[in-house]
Tab-separated table of N, CA and C in Angstrom:
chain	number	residue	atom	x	y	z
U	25	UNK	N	0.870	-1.174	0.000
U	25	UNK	CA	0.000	0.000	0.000
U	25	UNK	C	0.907	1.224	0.000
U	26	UNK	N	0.702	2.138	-1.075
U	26	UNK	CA	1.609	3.312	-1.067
U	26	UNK	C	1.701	4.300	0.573
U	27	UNK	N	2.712	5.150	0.634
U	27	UNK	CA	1.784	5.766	1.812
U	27	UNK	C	0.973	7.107	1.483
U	28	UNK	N	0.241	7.623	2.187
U	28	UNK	CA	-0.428	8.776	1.708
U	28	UNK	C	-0.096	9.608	2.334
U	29	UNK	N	-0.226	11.076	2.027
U	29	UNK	CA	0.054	12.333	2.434
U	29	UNK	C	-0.737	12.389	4.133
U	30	UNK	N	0.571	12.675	4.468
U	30	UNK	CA	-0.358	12.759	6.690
U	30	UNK	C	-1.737	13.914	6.455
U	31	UNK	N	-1.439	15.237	5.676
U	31	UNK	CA	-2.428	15.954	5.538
U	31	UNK	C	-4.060	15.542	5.375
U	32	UNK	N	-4.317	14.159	4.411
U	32	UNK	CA	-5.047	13.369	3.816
U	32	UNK	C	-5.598	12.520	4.586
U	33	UNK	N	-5.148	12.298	5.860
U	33	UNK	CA	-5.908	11.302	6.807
U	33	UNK	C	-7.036	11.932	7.544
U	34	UNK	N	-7.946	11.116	7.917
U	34	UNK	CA	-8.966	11.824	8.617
U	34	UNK	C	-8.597	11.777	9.792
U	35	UNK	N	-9.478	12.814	10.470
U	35	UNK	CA	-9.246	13.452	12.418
U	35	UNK	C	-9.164	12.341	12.941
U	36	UNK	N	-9.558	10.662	12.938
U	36	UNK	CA	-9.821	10.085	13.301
U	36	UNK	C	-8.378	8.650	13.043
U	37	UNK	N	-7.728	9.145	12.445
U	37	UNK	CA	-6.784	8.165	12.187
U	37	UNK	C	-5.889	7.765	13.484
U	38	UNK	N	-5.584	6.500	14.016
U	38	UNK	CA	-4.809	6.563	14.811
U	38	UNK	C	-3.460	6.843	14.617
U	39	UNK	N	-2.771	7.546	15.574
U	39	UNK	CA	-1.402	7.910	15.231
U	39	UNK	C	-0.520	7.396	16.796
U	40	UNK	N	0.791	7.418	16.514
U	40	UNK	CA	1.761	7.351	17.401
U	40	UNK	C	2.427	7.975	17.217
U	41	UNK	N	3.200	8.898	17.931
U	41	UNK	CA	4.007	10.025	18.269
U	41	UNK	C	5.506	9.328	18.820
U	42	UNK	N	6.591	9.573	18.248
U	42	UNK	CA	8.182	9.041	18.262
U	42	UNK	C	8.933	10.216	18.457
U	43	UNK	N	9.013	10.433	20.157
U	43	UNK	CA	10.159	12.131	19.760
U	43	UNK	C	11.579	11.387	20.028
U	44	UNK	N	12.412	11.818	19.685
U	44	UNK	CA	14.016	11.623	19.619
U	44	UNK	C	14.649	12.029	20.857
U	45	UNK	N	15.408	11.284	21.414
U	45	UNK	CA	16.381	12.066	22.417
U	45	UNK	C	17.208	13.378	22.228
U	46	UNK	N	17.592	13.402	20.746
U	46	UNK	CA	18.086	14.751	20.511
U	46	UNK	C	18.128	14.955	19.467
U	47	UNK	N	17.995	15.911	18.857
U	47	UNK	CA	17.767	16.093	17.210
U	47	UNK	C	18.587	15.901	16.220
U	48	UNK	N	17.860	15.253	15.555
U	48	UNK	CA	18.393	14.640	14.526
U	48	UNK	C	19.444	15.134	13.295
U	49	UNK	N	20.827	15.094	12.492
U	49	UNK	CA	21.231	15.499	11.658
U	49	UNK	C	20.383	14.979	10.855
U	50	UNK	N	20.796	15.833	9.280
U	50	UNK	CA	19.970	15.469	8.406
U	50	UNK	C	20.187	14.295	7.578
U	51	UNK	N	21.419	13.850	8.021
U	51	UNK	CA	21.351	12.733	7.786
U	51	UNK	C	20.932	11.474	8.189
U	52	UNK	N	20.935	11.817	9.610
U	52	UNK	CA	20.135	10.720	10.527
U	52	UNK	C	18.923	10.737	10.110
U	53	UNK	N	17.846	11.862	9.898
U	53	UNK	CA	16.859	11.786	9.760
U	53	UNK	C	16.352	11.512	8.456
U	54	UNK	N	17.355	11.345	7.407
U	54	UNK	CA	16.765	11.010	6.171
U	54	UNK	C	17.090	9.507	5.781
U	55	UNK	N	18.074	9.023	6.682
U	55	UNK	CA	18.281	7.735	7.542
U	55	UNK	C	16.750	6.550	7.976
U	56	UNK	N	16.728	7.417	9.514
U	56	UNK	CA	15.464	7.180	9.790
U	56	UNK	C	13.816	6.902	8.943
U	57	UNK	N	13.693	8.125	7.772
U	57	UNK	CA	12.319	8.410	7.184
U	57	UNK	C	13.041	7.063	6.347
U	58	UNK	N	13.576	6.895	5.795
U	58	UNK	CA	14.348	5.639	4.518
U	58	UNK	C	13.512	4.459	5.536
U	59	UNK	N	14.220	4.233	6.515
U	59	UNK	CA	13.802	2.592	7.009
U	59	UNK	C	12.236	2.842	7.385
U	60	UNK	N	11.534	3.929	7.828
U	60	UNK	CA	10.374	4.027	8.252
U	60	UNK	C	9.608	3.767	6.942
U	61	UNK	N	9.691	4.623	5.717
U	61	UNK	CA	9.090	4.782	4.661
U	61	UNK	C	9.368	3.008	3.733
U	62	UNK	N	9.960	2.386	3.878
U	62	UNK	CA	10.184	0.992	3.883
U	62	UNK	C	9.080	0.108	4.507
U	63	UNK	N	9.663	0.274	5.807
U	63	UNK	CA	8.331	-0.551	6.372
U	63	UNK	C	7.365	-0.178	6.287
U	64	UNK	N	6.383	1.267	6.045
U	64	UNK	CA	4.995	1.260	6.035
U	64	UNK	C	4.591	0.716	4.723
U	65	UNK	N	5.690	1.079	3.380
U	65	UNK	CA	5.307	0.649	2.034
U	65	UNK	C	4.335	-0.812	2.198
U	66	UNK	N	5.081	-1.884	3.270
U	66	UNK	CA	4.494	-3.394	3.247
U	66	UNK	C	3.854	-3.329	4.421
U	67	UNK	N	3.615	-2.560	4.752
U	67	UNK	CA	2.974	-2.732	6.749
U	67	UNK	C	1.238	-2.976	6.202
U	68	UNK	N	1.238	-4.360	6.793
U	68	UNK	CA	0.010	-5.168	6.745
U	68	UNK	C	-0.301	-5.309	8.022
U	69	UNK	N	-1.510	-5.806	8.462
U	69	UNK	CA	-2.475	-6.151	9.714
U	69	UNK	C	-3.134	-7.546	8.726
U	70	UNK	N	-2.412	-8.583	9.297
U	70	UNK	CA	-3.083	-9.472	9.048
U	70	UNK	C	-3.070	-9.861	7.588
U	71	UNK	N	-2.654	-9.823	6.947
U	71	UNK	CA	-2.583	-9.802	5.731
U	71	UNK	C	-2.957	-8.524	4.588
U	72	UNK	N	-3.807	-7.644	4.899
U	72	UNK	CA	-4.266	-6.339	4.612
U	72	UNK	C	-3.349	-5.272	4.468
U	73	UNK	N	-3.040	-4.961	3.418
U	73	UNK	CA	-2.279	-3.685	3.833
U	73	UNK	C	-2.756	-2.753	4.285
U	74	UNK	N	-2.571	-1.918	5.178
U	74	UNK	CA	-2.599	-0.457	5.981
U	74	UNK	C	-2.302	0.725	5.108
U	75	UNK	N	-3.227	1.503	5.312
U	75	UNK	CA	-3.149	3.020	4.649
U	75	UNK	C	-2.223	3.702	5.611
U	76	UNK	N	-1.444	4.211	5.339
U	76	UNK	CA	-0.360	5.048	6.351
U	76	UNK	C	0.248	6.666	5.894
U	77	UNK	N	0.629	6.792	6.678
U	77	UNK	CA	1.454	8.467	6.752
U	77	UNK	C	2.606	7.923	8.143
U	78	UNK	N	3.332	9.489	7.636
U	78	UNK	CA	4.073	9.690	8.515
U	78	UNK	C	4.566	11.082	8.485
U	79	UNK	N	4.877	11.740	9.336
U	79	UNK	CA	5.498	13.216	9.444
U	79	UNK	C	6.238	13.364	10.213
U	80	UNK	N	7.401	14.357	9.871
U	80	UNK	CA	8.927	14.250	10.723
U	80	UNK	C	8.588	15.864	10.558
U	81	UNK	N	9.315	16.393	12.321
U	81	UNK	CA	9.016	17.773	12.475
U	81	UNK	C	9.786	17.603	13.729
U	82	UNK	N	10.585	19.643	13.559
U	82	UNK	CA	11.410	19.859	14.442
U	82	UNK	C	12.853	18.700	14.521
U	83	UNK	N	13.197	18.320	13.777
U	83	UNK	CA	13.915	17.340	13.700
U	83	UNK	C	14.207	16.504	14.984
U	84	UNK	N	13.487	15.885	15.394
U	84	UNK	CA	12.752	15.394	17.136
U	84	UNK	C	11.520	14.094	16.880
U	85	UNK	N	10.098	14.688	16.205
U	85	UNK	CA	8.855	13.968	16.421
U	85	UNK	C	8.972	13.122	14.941
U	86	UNK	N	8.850	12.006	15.290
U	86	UNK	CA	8.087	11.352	14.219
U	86	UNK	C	6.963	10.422	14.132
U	87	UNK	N	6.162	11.011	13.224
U	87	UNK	CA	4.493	10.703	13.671
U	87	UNK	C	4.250	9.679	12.340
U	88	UNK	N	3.596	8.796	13.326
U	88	UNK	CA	3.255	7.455	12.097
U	88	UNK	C	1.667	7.335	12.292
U	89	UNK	N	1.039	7.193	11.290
U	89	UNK	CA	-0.589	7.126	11.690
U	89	UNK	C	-1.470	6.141	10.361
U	90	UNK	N	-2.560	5.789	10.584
U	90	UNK	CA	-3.107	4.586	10.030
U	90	UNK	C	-4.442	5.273	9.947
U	91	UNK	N	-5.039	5.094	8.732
U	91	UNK	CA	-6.518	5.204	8.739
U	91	UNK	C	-7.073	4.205	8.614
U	92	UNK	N	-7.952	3.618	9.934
U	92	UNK	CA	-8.577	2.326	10.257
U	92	UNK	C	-9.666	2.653	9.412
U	93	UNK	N	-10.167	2.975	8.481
U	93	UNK	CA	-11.526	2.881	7.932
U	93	UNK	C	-11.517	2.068	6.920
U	94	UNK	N	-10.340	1.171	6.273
U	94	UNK	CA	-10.579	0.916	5.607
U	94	UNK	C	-9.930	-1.065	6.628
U	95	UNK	N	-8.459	-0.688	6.967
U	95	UNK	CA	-8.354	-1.780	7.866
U	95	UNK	C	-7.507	-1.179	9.188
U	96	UNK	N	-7.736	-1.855	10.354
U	96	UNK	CA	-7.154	-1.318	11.397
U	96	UNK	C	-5.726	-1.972	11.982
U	97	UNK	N	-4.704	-1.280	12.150
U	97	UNK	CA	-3.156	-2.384	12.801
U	97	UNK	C	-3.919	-2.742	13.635
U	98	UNK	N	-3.416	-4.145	13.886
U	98	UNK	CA	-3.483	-5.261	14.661
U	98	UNK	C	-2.263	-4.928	15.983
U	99	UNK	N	-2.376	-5.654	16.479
U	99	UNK	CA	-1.623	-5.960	17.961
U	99	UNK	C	-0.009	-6.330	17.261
U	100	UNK	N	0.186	-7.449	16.364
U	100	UNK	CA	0.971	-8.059	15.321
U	100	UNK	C	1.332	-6.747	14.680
U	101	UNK	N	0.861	-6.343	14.121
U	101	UNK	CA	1.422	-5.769	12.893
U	101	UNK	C	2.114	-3.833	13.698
U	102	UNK	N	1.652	-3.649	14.815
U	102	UNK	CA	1.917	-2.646	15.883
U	102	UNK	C	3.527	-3.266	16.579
U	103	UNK	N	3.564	-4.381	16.937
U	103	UNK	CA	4.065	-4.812	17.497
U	103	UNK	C	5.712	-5.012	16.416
U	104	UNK	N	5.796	-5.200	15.185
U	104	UNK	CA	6.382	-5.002	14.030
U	104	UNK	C	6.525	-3.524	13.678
U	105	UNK	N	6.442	-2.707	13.956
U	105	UNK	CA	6.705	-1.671	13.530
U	105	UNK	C	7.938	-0.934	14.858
U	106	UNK	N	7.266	-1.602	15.922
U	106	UNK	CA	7.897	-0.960	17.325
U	106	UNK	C	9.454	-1.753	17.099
U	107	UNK	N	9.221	-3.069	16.390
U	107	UNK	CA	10.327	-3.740	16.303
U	107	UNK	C	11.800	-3.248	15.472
U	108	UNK	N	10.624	-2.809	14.458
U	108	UNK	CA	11.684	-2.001	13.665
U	108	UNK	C	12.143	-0.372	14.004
U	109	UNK	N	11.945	0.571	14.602
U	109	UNK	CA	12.426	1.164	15.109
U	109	UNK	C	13.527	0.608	16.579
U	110	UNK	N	12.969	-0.166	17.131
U	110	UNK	CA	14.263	-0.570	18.017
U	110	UNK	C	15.299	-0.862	17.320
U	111	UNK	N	15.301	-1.935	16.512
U	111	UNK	CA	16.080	-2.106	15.583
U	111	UNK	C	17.012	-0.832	15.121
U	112	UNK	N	16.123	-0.101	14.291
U	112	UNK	CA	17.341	1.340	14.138
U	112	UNK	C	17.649	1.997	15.627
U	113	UNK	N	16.607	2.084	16.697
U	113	UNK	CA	17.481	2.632	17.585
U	113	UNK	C	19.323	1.735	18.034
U	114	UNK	N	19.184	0.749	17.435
U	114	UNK	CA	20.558	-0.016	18.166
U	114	UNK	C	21.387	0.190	17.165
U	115	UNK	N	21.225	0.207	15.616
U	115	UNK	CA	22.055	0.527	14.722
U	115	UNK	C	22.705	2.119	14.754
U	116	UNK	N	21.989	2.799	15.339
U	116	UNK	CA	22.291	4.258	14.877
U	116	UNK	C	22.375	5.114	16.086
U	117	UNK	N	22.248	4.405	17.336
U	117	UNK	CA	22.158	5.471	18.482
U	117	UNK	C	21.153	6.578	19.372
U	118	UNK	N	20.574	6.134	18.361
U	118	UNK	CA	19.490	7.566	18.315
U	118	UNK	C	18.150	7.046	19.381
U	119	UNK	N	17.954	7.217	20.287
U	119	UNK	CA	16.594	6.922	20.978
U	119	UNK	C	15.684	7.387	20.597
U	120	UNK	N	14.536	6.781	19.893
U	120	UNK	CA	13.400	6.987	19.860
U	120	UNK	C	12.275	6.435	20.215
U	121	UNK	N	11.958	5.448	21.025
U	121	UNK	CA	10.853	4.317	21.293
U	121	UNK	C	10.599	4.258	22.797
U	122	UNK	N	12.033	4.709	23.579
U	122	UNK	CA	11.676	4.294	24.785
U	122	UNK	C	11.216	5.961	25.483
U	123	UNK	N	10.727	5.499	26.287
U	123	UNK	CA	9.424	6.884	26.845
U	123	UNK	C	9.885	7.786	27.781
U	124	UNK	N	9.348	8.432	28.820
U	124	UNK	CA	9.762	9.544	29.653
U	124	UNK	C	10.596	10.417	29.339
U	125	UNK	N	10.449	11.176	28.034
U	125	UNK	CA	11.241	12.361	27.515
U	125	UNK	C	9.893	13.290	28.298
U	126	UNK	N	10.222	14.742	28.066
U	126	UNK	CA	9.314	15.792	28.289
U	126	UNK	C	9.711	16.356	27.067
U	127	UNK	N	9.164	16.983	26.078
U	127	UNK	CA	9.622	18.244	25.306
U	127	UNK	C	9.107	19.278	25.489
U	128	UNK	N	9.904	20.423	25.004
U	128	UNK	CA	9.143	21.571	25.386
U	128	UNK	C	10.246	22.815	23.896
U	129	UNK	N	9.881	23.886	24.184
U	129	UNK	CA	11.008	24.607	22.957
U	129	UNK	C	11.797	25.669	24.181
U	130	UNK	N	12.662	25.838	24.166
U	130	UNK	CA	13.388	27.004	25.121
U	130	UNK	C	13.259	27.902	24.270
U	131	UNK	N	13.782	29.251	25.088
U	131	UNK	CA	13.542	30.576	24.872
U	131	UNK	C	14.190	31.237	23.515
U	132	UNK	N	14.741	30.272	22.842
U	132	UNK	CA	15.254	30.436	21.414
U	132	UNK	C	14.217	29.649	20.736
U	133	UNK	N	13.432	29.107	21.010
U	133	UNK	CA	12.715	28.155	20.141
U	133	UNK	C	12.832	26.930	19.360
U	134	UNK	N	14.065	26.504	20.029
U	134	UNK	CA	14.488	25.148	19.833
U	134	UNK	C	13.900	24.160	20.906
U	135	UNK	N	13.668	23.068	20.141
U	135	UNK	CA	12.889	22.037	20.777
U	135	UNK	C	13.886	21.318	22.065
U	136	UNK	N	13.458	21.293	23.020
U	136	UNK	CA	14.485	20.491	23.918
U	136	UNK	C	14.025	19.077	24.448
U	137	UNK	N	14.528	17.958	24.506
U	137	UNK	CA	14.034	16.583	25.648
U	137	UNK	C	14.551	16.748	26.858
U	138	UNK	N	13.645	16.321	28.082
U	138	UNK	CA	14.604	16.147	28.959
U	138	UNK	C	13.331	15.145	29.628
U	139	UNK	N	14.063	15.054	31.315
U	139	UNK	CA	13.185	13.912	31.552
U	139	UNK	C	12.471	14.607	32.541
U	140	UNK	N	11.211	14.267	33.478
U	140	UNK	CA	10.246	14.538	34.182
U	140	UNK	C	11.366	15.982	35.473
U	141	UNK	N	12.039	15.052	35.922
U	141	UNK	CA	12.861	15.665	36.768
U	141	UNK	C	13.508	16.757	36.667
U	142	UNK	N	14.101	17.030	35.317
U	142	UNK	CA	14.468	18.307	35.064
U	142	UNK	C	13.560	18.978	33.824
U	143	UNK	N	12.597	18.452	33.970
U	143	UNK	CA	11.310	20.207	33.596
U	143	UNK	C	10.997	20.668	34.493
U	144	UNK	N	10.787	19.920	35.970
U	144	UNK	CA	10.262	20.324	37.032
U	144	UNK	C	10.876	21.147	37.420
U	145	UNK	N	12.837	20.924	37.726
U	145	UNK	CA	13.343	21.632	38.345
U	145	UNK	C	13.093	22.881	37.246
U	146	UNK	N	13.649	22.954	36.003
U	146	UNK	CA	13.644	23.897	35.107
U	146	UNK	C	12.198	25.042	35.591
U	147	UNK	N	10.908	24.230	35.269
U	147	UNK	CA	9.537	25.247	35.895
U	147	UNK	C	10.324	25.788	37.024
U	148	UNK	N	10.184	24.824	38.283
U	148	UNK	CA	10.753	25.983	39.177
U	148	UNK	C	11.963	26.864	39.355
U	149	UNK	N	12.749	27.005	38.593
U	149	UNK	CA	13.587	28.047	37.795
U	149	UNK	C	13.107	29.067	36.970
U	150	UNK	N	11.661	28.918	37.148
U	150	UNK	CA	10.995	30.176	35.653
U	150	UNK	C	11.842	29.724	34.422
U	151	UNK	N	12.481	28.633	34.130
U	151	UNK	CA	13.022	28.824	32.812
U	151	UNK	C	12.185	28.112	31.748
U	152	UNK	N	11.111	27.521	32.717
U	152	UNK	CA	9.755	26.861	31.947
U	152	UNK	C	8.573	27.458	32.319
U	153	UNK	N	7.842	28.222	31.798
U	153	UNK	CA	6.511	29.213	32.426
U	153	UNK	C	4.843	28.009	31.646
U	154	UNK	N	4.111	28.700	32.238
U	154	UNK	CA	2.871	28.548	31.423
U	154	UNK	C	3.155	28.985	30.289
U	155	UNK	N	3.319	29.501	29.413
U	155	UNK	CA	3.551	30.358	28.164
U	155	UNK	C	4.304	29.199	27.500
U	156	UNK	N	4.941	28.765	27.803
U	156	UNK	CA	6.488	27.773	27.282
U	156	UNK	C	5.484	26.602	26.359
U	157	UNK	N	5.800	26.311	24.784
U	157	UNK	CA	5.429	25.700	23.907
U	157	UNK	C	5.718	24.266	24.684
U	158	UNK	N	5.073	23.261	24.397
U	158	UNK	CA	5.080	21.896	25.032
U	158	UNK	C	4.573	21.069	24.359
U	159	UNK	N	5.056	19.940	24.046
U	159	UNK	CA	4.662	18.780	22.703
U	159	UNK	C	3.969	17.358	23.660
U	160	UNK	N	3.044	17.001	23.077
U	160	UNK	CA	2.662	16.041	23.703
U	160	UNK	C	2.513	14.687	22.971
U	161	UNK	N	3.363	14.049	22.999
U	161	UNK	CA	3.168	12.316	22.237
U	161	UNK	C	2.412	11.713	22.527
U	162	UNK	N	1.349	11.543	23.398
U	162	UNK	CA	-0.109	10.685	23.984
U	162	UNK	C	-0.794	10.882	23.511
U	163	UNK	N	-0.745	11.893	22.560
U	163	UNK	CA	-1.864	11.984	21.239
U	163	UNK	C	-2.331	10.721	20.579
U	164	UNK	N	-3.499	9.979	20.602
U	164	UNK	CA	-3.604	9.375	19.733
U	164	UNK	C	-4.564	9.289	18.291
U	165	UNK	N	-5.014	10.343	17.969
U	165	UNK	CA	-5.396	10.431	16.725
U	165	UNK	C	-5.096	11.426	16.217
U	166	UNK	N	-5.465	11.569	14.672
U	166	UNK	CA	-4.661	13.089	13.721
U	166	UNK	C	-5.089	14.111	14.234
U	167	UNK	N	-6.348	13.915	14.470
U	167	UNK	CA	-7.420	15.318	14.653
U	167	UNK	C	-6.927	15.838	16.046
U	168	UNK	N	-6.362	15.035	17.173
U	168	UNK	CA	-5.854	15.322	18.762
U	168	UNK	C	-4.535	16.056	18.086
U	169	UNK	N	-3.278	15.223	17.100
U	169	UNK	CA	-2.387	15.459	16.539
U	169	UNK	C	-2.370	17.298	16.157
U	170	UNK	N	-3.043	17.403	15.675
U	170	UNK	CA	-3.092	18.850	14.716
U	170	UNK	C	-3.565	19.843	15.594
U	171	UNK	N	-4.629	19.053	16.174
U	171	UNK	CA	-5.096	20.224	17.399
U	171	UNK	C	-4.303	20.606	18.794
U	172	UNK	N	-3.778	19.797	18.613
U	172	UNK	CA	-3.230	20.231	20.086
U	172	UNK	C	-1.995	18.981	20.972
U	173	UNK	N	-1.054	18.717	19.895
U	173	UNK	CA	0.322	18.190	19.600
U	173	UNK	C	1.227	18.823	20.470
U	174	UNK	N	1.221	20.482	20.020
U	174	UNK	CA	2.129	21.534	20.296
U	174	UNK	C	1.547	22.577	20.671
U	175	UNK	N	1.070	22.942	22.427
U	175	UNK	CA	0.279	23.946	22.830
U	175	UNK	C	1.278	24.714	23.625
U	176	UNK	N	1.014	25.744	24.243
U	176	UNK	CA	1.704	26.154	25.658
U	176	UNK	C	1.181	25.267	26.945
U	177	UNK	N	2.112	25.485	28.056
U	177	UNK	CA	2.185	24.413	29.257
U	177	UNK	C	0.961	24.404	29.924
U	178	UNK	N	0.491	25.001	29.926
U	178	UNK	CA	-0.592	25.614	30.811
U	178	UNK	C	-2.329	24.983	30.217
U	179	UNK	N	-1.702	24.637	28.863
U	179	UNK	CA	-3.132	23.977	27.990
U	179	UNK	C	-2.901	21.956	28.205
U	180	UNK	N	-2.134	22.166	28.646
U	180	UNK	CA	-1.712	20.279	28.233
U	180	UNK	C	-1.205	19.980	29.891
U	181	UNK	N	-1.346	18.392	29.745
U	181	UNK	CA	-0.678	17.674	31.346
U	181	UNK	C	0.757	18.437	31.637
U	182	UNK	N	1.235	18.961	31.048
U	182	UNK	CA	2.578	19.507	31.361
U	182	UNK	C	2.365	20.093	32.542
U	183	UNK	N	1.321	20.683	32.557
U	183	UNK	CA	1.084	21.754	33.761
U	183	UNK	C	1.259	21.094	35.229
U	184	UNK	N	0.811	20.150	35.234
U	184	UNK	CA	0.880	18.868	36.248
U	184	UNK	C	1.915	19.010	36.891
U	185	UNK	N	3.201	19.349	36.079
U	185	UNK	CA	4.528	19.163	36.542
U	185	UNK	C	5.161	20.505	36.932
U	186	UNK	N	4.484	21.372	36.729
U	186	UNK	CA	4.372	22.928	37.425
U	186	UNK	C	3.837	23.150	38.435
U	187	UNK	N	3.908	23.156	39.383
U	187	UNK	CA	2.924	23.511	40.951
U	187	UNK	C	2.778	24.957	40.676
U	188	UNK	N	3.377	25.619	40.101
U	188	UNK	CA	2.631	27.156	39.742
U	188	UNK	C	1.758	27.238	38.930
U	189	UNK	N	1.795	26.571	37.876
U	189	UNK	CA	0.690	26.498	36.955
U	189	UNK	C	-0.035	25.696	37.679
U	190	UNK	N	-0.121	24.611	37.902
U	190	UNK	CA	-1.102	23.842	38.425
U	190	UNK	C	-2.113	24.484	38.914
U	191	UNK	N	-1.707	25.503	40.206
U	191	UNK	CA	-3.042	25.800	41.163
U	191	UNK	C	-3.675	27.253	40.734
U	192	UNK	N	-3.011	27.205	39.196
U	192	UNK	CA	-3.918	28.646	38.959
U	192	UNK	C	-4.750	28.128	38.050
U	193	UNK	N	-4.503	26.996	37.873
U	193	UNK	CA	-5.722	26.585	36.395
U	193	UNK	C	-7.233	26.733	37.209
């Protein structure tokens, strides 16, 4: 199944969200889209091929998504895809699969990872405010994706991890 343009999926497509430990050269990342754009070409559920997208942004997120309307990934065929990104994570260094990053953009507007522990400390440093852009990978469909992926802290769970923001919401 070819893949289709991410724009082209409906609100409803499931997606998974892949941010990077640290951003990617452009070669890594044209690396990465190569083996990704590979496997969705044949990425079946069951024998079915899968309608797919994918979108790479901020050289950090990479978003893979499926429009179940026609067939839905399976457990199997989910489970194969996670495989193959581990896979490149061990060839190439690059973490992308395993979880507890935070992102957010610093005051230049570069995207940063870090882990739970130091956004917190960072918030309580003011060097992370309510205002501060914040990406959220628990997105799971396009329409969550587009809407509200990349909000300020104060709109998303980030805030959670702010006790200043927290008790003014």
């Amino acid at each position: 199944m070819p893949i289709v343009p991410f724009e082209s999926l409906p609100d409803d497509a499931r997606v998974w969200v892949f941010g990077t430990d640290r951003a990617l050269t452009a070669g890594e990342a044209a690396r990465l889209l190569g083996v990704v754009d590979a496997y969705l070409s044949g990425w079946a559920a069951h024998g079915t091929p899968l309608t797919s997208a994918r979108d790479w942004r901020d050289d950090h997120f990479l978003t893979i998504a499926v429009d179940q309307r026609a067939a839905g990934a399976s457990g199997c065929s989910i489970d194969g895809l996670f495989r193959q990104l581990q896979e490149l994570e061990r060839t190439s260094g690059i973490a992308i699969v395993g979880g507890g990053r935070v992102f957010h953009r610093d005051a230049r507007g570069a995207v940063q990872a870090t882990d739970r522990a130091t956004f917190i400390d960072l918030a309580g440093r003011g060097a992370i405010s309510a205002a501060t852009r914040v990406f959220d990978p628990t997105v799971t469909t396009s329409g969550a994706w587009r809407s509200g992926f990349e909000r300020p802290a104060s709109e998303s769970w980030h805030a959670q991890l702010m006790p200043a923001v927290a008790t003014q919401r």
